[in-house]
Short mmCIF file of C-alpha atoms (C1' of nucleotides) in Angstrom, two decimals:
data_model
loop_
_atom_site.label_atom_id
_atom_site.label_comp_id
_atom_site.label_asym_id
_atom_site.label_seq_id
_atom_site.Cartn_x
_atom_site.Cartn_y
_atom_site.Cartn_z
CA MET A 4 18.35 162.76 49.65
CA THR A 5 17.17 159.25 50.21
CA SER A 6 13.59 159.92 51.08
CA VAL A 7 11.14 157.34 52.34
CA GLU A 8 7.58 157.49 51.21
CA GLU A 9 5.72 154.19 51.48
CA PRO A 10 2.24 154.67 52.93
CA ALA A 11 1.72 153.18 56.37
CA ARG A 12 0.05 149.83 56.39
CA PRO A 13 -3.39 150.78 57.69
CA GLY A 14 -3.95 149.60 61.24
CA GLY A 15 -1.26 147.96 63.31
CA ARG A 16 2.36 149.00 63.56
CA ILE A 17 4.83 148.44 60.83
CA ARG A 18 8.11 146.89 61.80
CA ASP A 19 10.89 147.95 59.52
CA ALA A 20 14.06 148.99 61.24
CA ALA A 21 15.78 150.25 58.10
CA ARG A 22 12.84 152.32 57.01
CA THR A 23 12.37 153.83 60.45
CA GLN A 24 16.03 154.80 60.68
CA ALA A 25 16.06 156.29 57.20
CA GLU A 26 12.94 158.27 57.93
CA ILE A 27 14.40 159.63 61.15
CA LEU A 28 17.53 160.67 59.29
CA ASP A 29 15.51 162.40 56.58
CA VAL A 30 13.50 164.45 59.01
CA ALA A 31 16.47 165.12 61.29
CA THR A 32 18.45 166.46 58.34
CA GLN A 33 15.75 169.01 57.64
CA GLU A 34 15.29 169.96 61.27
CA PHE A 35 19.00 170.40 62.02
CA ALA A 36 19.50 172.35 58.82
CA ARG A 37 16.52 174.52 59.68
CA ALA A 38 17.45 175.50 63.20
CA GLY A 39 21.02 174.49 63.97
CA PHE A 40 22.05 171.87 66.49
CA ALA A 41 20.80 173.59 69.64
CA GLY A 42 17.75 175.03 67.89
CA ALA A 43 16.63 171.67 66.54
CA ARG A 44 14.00 169.93 68.65
CA VAL A 45 14.07 166.19 69.17
CA ASP A 46 10.33 166.22 69.79
CA GLU A 47 9.79 168.05 66.53
CA ILE A 48 11.82 165.47 64.63
CA ALA A 49 9.82 162.68 66.23
CA ALA A 50 6.51 164.38 65.49
CA ARG A 51 7.29 164.64 61.78
CA THR A 52 8.17 160.96 61.64
CA ARG A 53 5.81 158.01 61.54
CA THR A 54 7.53 156.78 64.69
CA THR A 55 8.19 158.19 68.16
CA LYS A 56 10.98 159.90 70.05
CA ARG A 57 11.70 156.63 71.75
CA MET A 58 13.00 155.25 68.45
CA ILE A 59 15.45 158.10 67.99
CA TYR A 60 17.10 157.15 71.25
CA TYR A 61 16.76 153.47 70.49
CA TYR A 62 18.59 153.70 67.18
CA PHE A 63 20.91 156.66 67.58
CA GLY A 64 21.46 157.08 71.30
CA GLY A 65 20.90 160.78 71.59
CA LYS A 66 20.67 164.15 69.88
CA GLU A 67 24.41 164.48 69.47
CA GLN A 68 24.85 161.07 67.85
CA LEU A 69 21.83 161.70 65.66
CA PHE A 70 23.48 164.83 64.34
CA THR A 71 26.65 162.89 63.66
CA ALA A 72 24.67 160.27 61.74
CA VAL A 73 23.00 163.02 59.72
CA LEU A 74 26.40 164.48 58.85
CA GLU A 75 27.79 161.09 57.89
CA ARG A 76 24.99 160.46 55.46
CA ALA A 77 25.20 163.96 54.00
CA TYR A 78 28.90 163.57 53.32
CA ALA A 79 28.29 160.15 51.81
CA VAL A 80 26.06 161.78 49.21
CA ILE A 81 28.70 164.24 48.06
CA ARG A 82 31.37 161.57 47.99
CA GLU A 83 29.12 159.54 45.74
CA ALA A 84 28.68 162.46 43.37
CA GLU A 85 32.44 162.87 43.24
CA GLN A 86 32.91 159.19 42.55
CA GLY A 87 30.92 159.56 39.37
CA LEU A 88 33.31 162.24 38.16
CA ASP A 89 34.51 161.26 34.71
CA VAL A 90 36.88 163.88 33.38
CA GLU A 91 40.10 161.97 32.77
CA HIS A 92 39.47 161.91 29.05
CA LEU A 93 39.26 165.70 28.82
CA ASP A 94 42.17 168.07 28.39
CA PRO A 95 43.27 169.69 31.68
CA VAL A 96 41.50 173.00 31.12
CA ALA A 97 38.21 171.38 30.25
CA ALA A 98 38.62 168.88 33.05
CA ILE A 99 39.12 171.54 35.72
CA ARG A 100 36.24 173.54 34.38
CA ARG A 101 34.02 170.48 34.46
CA LEU A 102 35.10 169.68 38.00
CA ALA A 103 34.27 173.21 39.12
CA GLU A 104 30.86 172.93 37.49
CA VAL A 105 30.10 169.68 39.28
CA THR A 106 30.96 171.27 42.61
CA PHE A 107 28.92 174.33 41.69
CA ASP A 108 25.90 172.23 40.78
CA HIS A 109 26.12 169.95 43.79
CA HIS A 110 26.33 172.80 46.29
CA GLU A 111 23.42 174.54 44.65
CA GLN A 112 21.31 171.42 44.72
CA HIS A 113 22.05 170.59 48.35
CA PRO A 114 21.49 173.70 50.44
CA ASP A 115 20.73 171.54 53.48
CA PHE A 116 24.16 169.97 53.23
CA ILE A 117 25.72 173.44 53.12
CA ARG A 118 23.79 174.48 56.20
CA LEU A 119 24.83 171.35 58.08
CA VAL A 120 28.47 172.04 57.30
CA SER A 121 28.10 175.64 58.48
CA ILE A 122 26.53 174.39 61.68
CA GLU A 123 29.25 171.81 62.18
CA ASN A 124 31.83 174.57 61.85
CA ILE A 125 30.13 176.60 64.56
CA HIS A 126 30.69 173.54 66.72
CA GLU A 127 34.30 173.34 65.60
CA ALA A 128 33.81 170.04 63.81
CA VAL A 129 33.59 168.01 67.00
CA HIS A 130 31.15 165.56 65.43
CA ILE A 131 33.38 164.89 62.46
CA ALA A 132 36.30 164.43 64.82
CA ALA A 133 34.27 161.97 66.88
CA SER A 134 33.04 160.03 63.85
CA GLU A 135 35.03 157.05 62.71
CA LYS A 136 33.39 157.09 59.31
CA LEU A 137 34.18 160.74 58.62
CA GLY A 138 37.59 160.85 60.22
CA LYS A 139 39.86 159.79 57.41
CA ILE A 140 37.92 159.69 54.20
CA GLY A 141 39.78 161.78 51.69
CA SER A 142 37.50 163.29 49.08
CA PRO A 143 37.58 161.41 45.76
CA ALA A 144 37.58 164.83 44.11
CA LEU A 145 41.02 165.42 45.54
CA ASP A 146 42.52 162.49 43.66
CA VAL A 147 40.94 163.68 40.45
CA ILE A 148 42.27 167.21 40.97
CA ARG A 149 45.71 165.84 41.73
CA ARG A 150 45.87 163.95 38.45
CA ILE A 151 44.53 166.79 36.31
CA LEU A 152 46.91 169.22 37.96
CA GLU A 153 49.86 166.99 37.30
CA GLN A 154 48.93 166.69 33.64
CA GLY A 155 48.45 170.41 33.25
CA GLN A 156 51.63 171.31 35.04
CA GLN A 157 53.78 168.83 33.12
CA SER A 158 52.48 170.05 29.80
CA GLY A 159 53.32 173.59 30.85
CA LEU A 160 49.72 174.64 30.43
CA PHE A 161 49.29 175.39 34.12
CA THR A 162 51.78 177.88 35.46
CA ALA A 163 50.51 178.06 39.04
CA ASP A 164 52.12 175.77 41.56
CA VAL A 165 49.03 175.07 43.62
CA ASP A 166 48.41 171.73 45.12
CA ALA A 167 45.15 169.82 44.93
CA VAL A 168 43.94 170.72 48.41
CA ASP A 169 44.36 174.45 47.80
CA LEU A 170 42.63 174.31 44.46
CA HIS A 171 39.81 172.38 46.03
CA ALA A 172 39.54 175.10 48.68
CA MET A 173 39.45 177.78 46.01
CA ILE A 174 36.63 176.14 44.08
CA SER A 175 34.68 175.16 47.19
CA SER A 176 34.88 178.60 48.75
CA PHE A 177 33.10 180.24 45.84
CA CYS A 178 30.42 177.54 45.58
CA PHE A 179 29.93 177.33 49.33
CA PHE A 180 29.73 181.07 49.91
CA ARG A 181 27.18 181.53 47.18
CA VAL A 182 24.79 179.15 48.93
CA ALA A 183 25.71 179.58 52.59
CA ASN A 184 25.85 183.38 52.65
CA ARG A 185 23.02 183.91 50.28
CA HIS A 186 20.80 185.53 52.90
CA THR A 187 23.13 188.05 54.50
CA PHE A 188 24.63 188.92 51.13
CA GLY A 189 21.21 189.46 49.66
CA ALA A 190 20.04 191.53 52.61
CA LEU A 191 23.12 193.74 52.60
CA PHE A 192 23.85 194.13 48.90
CA GLY A 193 20.46 193.55 47.39
CA ARG A 194 21.65 190.76 45.12
CA ASP A 195 20.34 187.21 45.25
CA LEU A 196 23.29 184.97 44.48
CA ILE A 197 20.95 182.05 43.79
CA ASP A 198 18.71 183.87 41.32
CA PRO A 199 18.36 181.41 38.40
CA ALA A 200 18.76 184.32 36.00
CA ARG A 201 22.33 184.81 37.16
CA ARG A 202 23.15 181.13 37.54
CA GLU A 203 25.01 180.72 34.26
CA HIS A 204 26.85 183.95 34.90
CA TYR A 205 28.30 182.72 38.18
CA ARG A 206 28.94 179.24 36.84
CA THR A 207 31.03 180.70 34.04
CA MET A 208 32.67 183.19 36.35
CA LEU A 209 33.92 180.39 38.59
CA GLY A 210 35.43 178.46 35.70
CA ASP A 211 37.02 181.59 34.24
CA MET A 212 38.48 182.48 37.60
CA VAL A 213 40.05 179.10 38.24
CA ILE A 214 41.43 178.71 34.73
CA ALA A 215 42.75 182.26 34.69
CA TYR A 216 44.55 181.58 37.93
CA LEU A 217 46.03 178.31 36.73
CA THR A 218 47.20 179.59 33.35
CA ALA A 219 48.29 183.17 34.14
CA GLU A 220 51.89 184.20 33.56
CA ARG A 221 53.33 184.28 37.02
CA ALA A 222 55.85 186.96 37.98
CA THR A 223 59.27 185.27 37.78
CA ALA A 224 59.88 185.06 41.49
CA MET B 4 36.24 194.77 69.57
CA THR B 5 35.37 197.57 71.96
CA SER B 6 36.19 195.85 75.19
CA VAL B 7 35.48 197.25 78.60
CA GLU B 8 37.92 196.68 81.38
CA GLU B 9 37.68 199.24 84.18
CA PRO B 10 37.90 197.56 87.58
CA ALA B 11 34.72 197.68 89.61
CA ARG B 12 34.65 200.38 92.20
CA PRO B 13 35.04 198.34 95.40
CA GLY B 14 31.83 198.15 97.36
CA GLY B 15 28.61 199.68 96.13
CA ARG B 16 27.20 199.48 92.63
CA ILE B 17 28.50 201.46 89.73
CA ARG B 18 25.99 203.29 87.64
CA ASP B 19 27.13 203.67 84.10
CA ALA B 20 24.55 202.84 81.49
CA ALA B 21 26.95 203.06 78.55
CA ARG B 22 29.53 200.83 80.16
CA THR B 23 26.93 198.26 81.19
CA GLN B 24 25.50 198.09 77.69
CA ALA B 25 28.93 197.80 76.10
CA GLU B 26 29.91 195.05 78.49
CA ILE B 27 26.73 193.11 77.75
CA LEU B 28 27.41 193.43 74.03
CA ASP B 29 31.00 192.24 74.45
CA VAL B 30 30.02 189.14 76.35
CA ALA B 31 26.98 188.46 74.19
CA THR B 32 29.16 188.59 71.06
CA GLN B 33 31.38 185.87 72.47
CA GLU B 34 28.49 183.75 73.68
CA PHE B 35 26.48 183.93 70.46
CA ALA B 36 29.60 183.24 68.40
CA ARG B 37 30.43 180.30 70.65
CA ALA B 38 27.12 178.50 70.59
CA GLY B 39 24.84 179.97 67.94
CA PHE B 40 21.62 181.82 68.62
CA ALA B 41 19.66 178.97 70.17
CA GLY B 42 22.70 177.54 71.92
CA ALA B 43 23.62 180.82 73.59
CA ARG B 44 22.37 181.18 77.15
CA VAL B 45 21.08 184.48 78.43
CA ASP B 46 21.97 183.42 81.95
CA GLU B 47 25.50 182.65 80.86
CA ILE B 48 25.86 186.08 79.28
CA ALA B 49 24.58 187.71 82.45
CA ALA B 50 26.89 185.65 84.63
CA ARG B 51 29.97 186.74 82.74
CA THR B 52 28.98 190.36 83.05
CA ARG B 53 29.34 192.61 86.06
CA THR B 54 25.60 193.11 85.87
CA THR B 55 22.54 190.87 85.90
CA LYS B 56 20.13 189.30 83.46
CA ARG B 57 17.60 191.93 84.38
CA MET B 58 19.78 194.53 82.68
CA ILE B 59 19.86 192.62 79.41
CA TYR B 60 16.09 192.82 79.22
CA TYR B 61 16.14 196.39 80.51
CA TYR B 62 18.44 197.61 77.76
CA PHE B 63 17.82 195.28 74.85
CA GLY B 64 14.36 193.85 75.35
CA GLY B 65 15.11 190.20 74.76
CA LYS B 66 17.45 187.60 73.38
CA GLU B 67 16.45 188.24 69.79
CA GLN B 68 16.99 191.99 69.99
CA LEU B 69 20.27 191.44 71.80
CA PHE B 70 21.49 189.32 68.93
CA THR B 71 20.46 192.02 66.49
CA ALA B 72 22.38 194.60 68.51
CA VAL B 73 25.43 192.33 68.51
CA LEU B 74 25.21 192.00 64.73
CA GLU B 75 24.81 195.73 64.26
CA ARG B 76 27.92 196.47 66.22
CA ALA B 77 29.92 193.74 64.47
CA TYR B 78 29.02 195.12 61.05
CA ALA B 79 29.85 198.63 62.21
CA VAL B 80 33.40 197.46 62.89
CA ILE B 81 33.94 196.12 59.38
CA ARG B 82 32.39 199.20 57.80
CA GLU B 83 34.84 201.28 59.78
CA ALA B 84 37.77 199.24 58.52
CA GLU B 85 36.54 199.70 54.97
CA GLN B 86 36.16 203.43 55.50
CA GLY B 87 39.88 203.66 56.17
CA LEU B 88 40.62 202.10 52.82
CA ASP B 89 43.04 204.37 50.97
CA VAL B 90 43.88 202.87 47.60
CA GLU B 91 42.79 205.51 45.12
CA HIS B 92 46.37 206.60 44.55
CA LEU B 93 47.45 203.11 43.46
CA ASP B 94 47.22 201.68 39.96
CA PRO B 95 44.20 199.40 39.47
CA VAL B 96 46.09 196.14 39.86
CA ALA B 97 47.80 197.18 43.07
CA ALA B 98 44.58 198.72 44.35
CA ILE B 99 42.57 195.52 43.87
CA ARG B 100 45.31 193.48 45.43
CA ARG B 101 45.42 195.81 48.41
CA LEU B 102 41.66 195.64 48.79
CA ALA B 103 41.75 191.85 48.75
CA GLU B 104 44.46 191.88 51.40
CA VAL B 105 42.46 194.17 53.67
CA THR B 106 39.48 191.82 53.42
CA PHE B 107 41.74 188.84 54.00
CA ASP B 108 43.28 190.42 57.09
CA HIS B 109 40.01 191.62 58.53
CA HIS B 110 38.31 188.26 58.23
CA GLU B 111 41.25 186.52 59.79
CA GLN B 112 41.34 188.93 62.70
CA HIS B 113 37.62 188.72 63.43
CA PRO B 114 36.62 185.06 63.59
CA ASP B 115 33.73 185.93 65.91
CA PHE B 116 32.30 188.19 63.24
CA ILE B 117 32.53 185.39 60.71
CA ARG B 118 30.75 183.03 63.07
CA LEU B 119 27.99 185.55 63.70
CA VAL B 120 27.44 185.96 59.98
CA SER B 121 27.31 182.18 59.53
CA ILE B 122 24.75 181.99 62.32
CA GLU B 123 22.70 184.80 60.85
CA ASN B 124 22.61 182.93 57.56
CA ILE B 125 21.29 179.83 59.29
CA HIS B 126 18.46 182.07 60.42
CA GLU B 127 18.04 183.41 56.91
CA ALA B 128 19.12 186.91 57.83
CA VAL B 129 15.90 187.75 59.67
CA HIS B 130 17.72 189.96 62.14
CA ILE B 131 19.38 192.01 59.44
CA ALA B 132 16.05 192.33 57.69
CA ALA B 133 14.45 193.51 60.94
CA SER B 134 17.21 195.98 61.73
CA GLU B 135 16.84 199.53 60.53
CA LYS B 136 20.54 200.21 60.95
CA LEU B 137 21.62 197.22 58.87
CA GLY B 138 18.93 197.37 56.25
CA LYS B 139 20.33 199.74 53.69
CA ILE B 140 23.94 200.40 54.50
CA GLY B 141 25.90 199.68 51.38
CA SER B 142 29.44 198.58 52.09
CA PRO B 143 31.98 201.38 51.60
CA ALA B 144 34.20 198.75 49.99
CA LEU B 145 31.71 198.50 47.15
CA ASP B 146 32.21 202.12 46.17
CA VAL B 147 35.94 201.68 46.20
CA ILE B 148 35.73 198.57 44.05
CA ARG B 149 33.42 200.33 41.64
CA ARG B 150 35.90 203.14 41.08
CA ILE B 151 38.92 200.90 40.71
CA LEU B 152 37.07 198.64 38.32
CA GLU B 153 36.04 201.57 36.16
CA GLN B 154 39.62 202.79 35.96
CA GLY B 155 40.95 199.36 35.09
CA GLN B 156 38.32 198.67 32.50
CA GLN B 157 38.68 202.03 30.76
CA SER B 158 42.44 201.66 30.53
CA GLY B 159 41.94 198.25 28.97
CA LEU B 160 43.91 196.62 31.76
CA PHE B 161 40.92 194.69 33.05
CA THR B 162 39.32 192.50 30.44
CA ALA B 163 36.62 190.92 32.60
CA ASP B 164 33.25 192.60 32.70
CA VAL B 165 32.44 191.91 36.32
CA ASP B 166 30.60 194.40 38.40
CA ALA B 167 31.61 195.51 41.87
CA VAL B 168 29.16 193.32 43.75
CA ASP B 169 30.35 190.15 42.00
CA LEU B 170 34.00 190.97 42.56
CA HIS B 171 33.25 191.63 46.19
CA ALA B 172 31.56 188.23 46.40
CA MET B 173 34.58 186.59 44.80
CA ILE B 174 37.02 188.11 47.25
CA SER B 175 34.79 187.61 50.27
CA SER B 176 34.06 183.99 49.48
CA PHE B 177 37.70 183.00 49.67
CA CYS B 178 38.38 184.99 52.85
CA PHE B 179 35.17 183.90 54.50
CA PHE B 180 35.52 180.22 53.68
CA ARG B 181 39.07 180.11 54.98
CA VAL B 182 37.91 181.23 58.42
CA ALA B 183 34.36 179.88 58.59
CA ASN B 184 35.08 176.40 57.27
CA ARG B 185 38.40 176.04 58.92
CA HIS B 186 37.28 173.24 61.21
CA THR B 187 35.49 170.90 58.83
CA PHE B 188 38.11 171.49 56.16
CA GLY B 189 40.88 170.72 58.61
CA ALA B 190 39.16 167.62 59.91
CA LEU B 191 38.43 166.25 56.44
CA PHE B 192 41.56 167.19 54.50
CA GLY B 193 44.09 167.50 57.27
CA ARG B 194 45.06 171.03 56.38
CA ASP B 195 44.68 173.97 58.74
CA LEU B 196 43.75 176.93 56.54
CA ILE B 197 44.62 179.33 59.35
CA ASP B 198 48.09 177.95 60.03
CA PRO B 199 50.32 181.07 60.22
CA ALA B 200 52.95 179.23 58.20
CA ARG B 201 50.63 179.19 55.19
CA ARG B 202 49.17 182.64 55.74
CA GLU B 203 51.30 184.45 53.18
CA HIS B 204 50.74 181.66 50.70
CA TYR B 205 46.95 182.08 50.81
CA ARG B 206 47.15 185.85 50.93
CA THR B 207 49.18 185.85 47.72
CA MET B 208 47.01 183.17 46.18
CA LEU B 209 43.92 185.31 46.64
CA GLY B 210 45.51 188.34 45.00
CA ASP B 211 46.88 186.23 42.13
CA MET B 212 43.50 184.69 41.58
CA VAL B 213 41.59 187.94 41.43
CA ILE B 214 44.12 189.70 39.24
CA ALA B 215 44.42 186.72 36.91
CA TYR B 216 40.67 186.72 36.51
CA LEU B 217 40.48 190.45 35.86
CA THR B 218 43.33 190.57 33.35
CA ALA B 219 42.98 187.25 31.49
CA GLU B 220 42.33 187.26 27.78
CA ARG B 221 38.70 186.42 27.51
CA ALA B 222 37.47 184.14 24.74
CA THR B 223 35.96 186.47 22.12
CA ALA B 224 32.35 185.54 22.72
"C1'" DT C 5 18.86 218.40 101.36
"C1'" DA C 6 14.70 216.40 99.71
"C1'" DG C 7 13.04 214.03 96.17
"C1'" DC C 8 12.79 212.01 91.73
"C1'" DT C 9 14.05 208.81 88.28
"C1'" DA C 10 17.30 206.02 85.75
"C1'" DA C 11 19.86 202.18 86.85
"C1'" DC C 12 20.23 198.12 89.15
"C1'" DG C 13 19.47 193.44 92.02
"C1'" DT C 14 16.74 189.29 93.77
"C1'" DA C 15 13.79 185.83 93.48
"C1'" DC C 16 10.65 183.52 91.09
"C1'" DT C 17 7.62 181.21 87.36
"C1'" DA C 18 5.67 179.16 83.41
"C1'" DG C 19 6.87 176.56 79.81
"C1'" DT C 20 10.00 173.79 77.44
"C1'" DT C 21 13.17 169.94 76.29
"C1'" DC C 22 16.14 166.04 76.51
"C1'" DG C 23 16.01 161.76 78.06
"C1'" DT C 24 14.08 157.29 80.23
"C1'" DA C 25 11.26 153.62 82.85
"C1'" DC C 26 8.01 150.59 81.71
"C1'" DA C 27 4.68 148.24 78.99
"C1'" DT C 28 3.48 146.05 74.43
"C1'" DT C 29 3.52 143.76 69.97
"C1'" DG C 30 5.22 141.90 65.58
"C1'" DT C 31 7.86 138.21 63.40
"C1'" DG C 32 11.26 134.94 62.15
"C1'" DA C 33 13.57 130.60 63.91
"C1'" DG C 34 13.12 126.03 65.37
"C1'" DC D 20 2.84 126.65 66.96
"C1'" DT D 21 5.45 129.02 70.34
"C1'" DC D 22 8.94 131.48 72.00
"C1'" DA D 23 12.51 134.85 72.19
"C1'" DC D 24 13.88 139.10 71.04
"C1'" DA D 25 13.87 143.12 68.10
"C1'" DA D 26 11.02 146.91 67.39
"C1'" DT D 27 7.74 149.99 69.03
"C1'" DG D 28 4.48 153.04 71.96
"C1'" DT D 29 3.11 155.70 76.36
"C1'" DA D 30 3.76 158.44 79.99
"C1'" DC D 31 6.52 160.85 82.82
"C1'" DG D 32 10.31 163.55 85.18
"C1'" DA D 33 14.30 166.34 86.19
"C1'" DA D 34 16.73 170.06 84.62
"C1'" DC D 35 16.98 173.94 82.24
"C1'" DT D 36 15.74 178.62 80.29
"C1'" DA D 37 13.64 182.88 78.71
"C1'" DG D 38 11.40 186.23 80.72
"C1'" DT D 39 9.20 189.09 84.73
"C1'" DA D 40 7.25 191.09 89.25
"C1'" DC D 41 8.84 193.59 92.68
"C1'" DG D 42 11.96 195.90 95.57
"C1'" DT D 43 16.33 198.91 96.10
"C1'" DT D 44 19.89 202.55 95.43
"C1'" DA D 45 22.77 206.05 93.24
"C1'" DG D 46 23.22 210.52 91.98
"C1'" DC D 47 21.49 214.61 89.75
"C1'" DT D 48 18.44 218.71 90.33
"C1'" DA D 49 15.49 222.07 92.33
#
DNA sequence: TAGCTAACGTACTAGTTCGTACATTGTGAG
DNA sequence: CTCACAATGTACGAACTAGTACGTTAGCTA
């Protein structure tokens, strides 16, 4: 989260377009994640900024476009994390496990991102569809998965014939659910999925699950 | 979904408290699922009912309580489906696979339920916490899982030392993600997780994954 | 059949919320 | 130094929205 924290120059306005925009995005991210799109209040966002509501409309055009901008920046962060993925030197099993751990860690560390994605799904991804930036950016993680999978399958280590997108879905679903559904799951089953005491347990469980799936003897269909 | 469809008696009001309440709940379920809690409009719910907004407040008290009532009924439906689970006669592997399939099918058939749960998580499960009905109802599925797991572990078939709650989370996460994140996933990766053509593929994948995890040789820690 | 009450409808209000018209000031270019 | 425009602030309004005050009717019961 690129947060902006310079103290206001005492007396007189500050004129810094980039800073103002970044600050609006920071606060808007929190507010949308807190209350959903409809529940978020433009006035509330403005109030928690060092600028005014006028600026939100000046820079972003409206509530809808602001939400889109928030989404775009949130996705940029995860793409960046995936860019830094360096697992090509590992053997396929270790590489997949490492990849799963990176996803696990990122989701855990960015609950606001998870909430934004949940919210965007309630709105059937209209903002992503409308965004040029988000439209056709394939995840860098996908390319990595593709290469590891190929290696593992050629060497005969991986028996499953999944493709990269499906494996990505499998890993994401576990990591996403753990964060997104934390509250209802906790309320209904009395178990906090985010409890630090169980963190390693779930992190290992995810890796075990994925590797077990990839390396299991498949019924000769 | 208990839907109400009797034609209105022509001329003159009908007086049927149960029917009115059920109809309000039906419409409210759709409206909340469509737009989230804050996005849902009480007036819109009333308009699509054969009764008026006054009745919503008469029977439910307010928007918040109406949402709670909607949640309560939605959870009652899934509990009912789980009650009908009859897998005790199967061997552990088949039983787990069957259980996963039932979850898979139910989630797919009740997208509104999934959306409501997503929405409730955005609100940090306050309505579940406030509800007496939803507070301490353990899922019937959990008991079933517990028994199957015990069987499988005693017979040495299952090597993993998961407990029922974690296995439930594992199965749910895949099924939930597939429905809940359908839109963003489709928009970003160009793959519709709900495409009927891939339904069997994912249904099998889930079973394979869970069984592989449960039966894999674990590293002797 | 009179009367009582649960069930229902109409019309309204107080407060909110997104968005904008208009006025103002900082600052870099020339 | 000044001038043009980007950046900013103030004040307001139109539309919406949850919730309610008050009046009406159906249908059971005594």
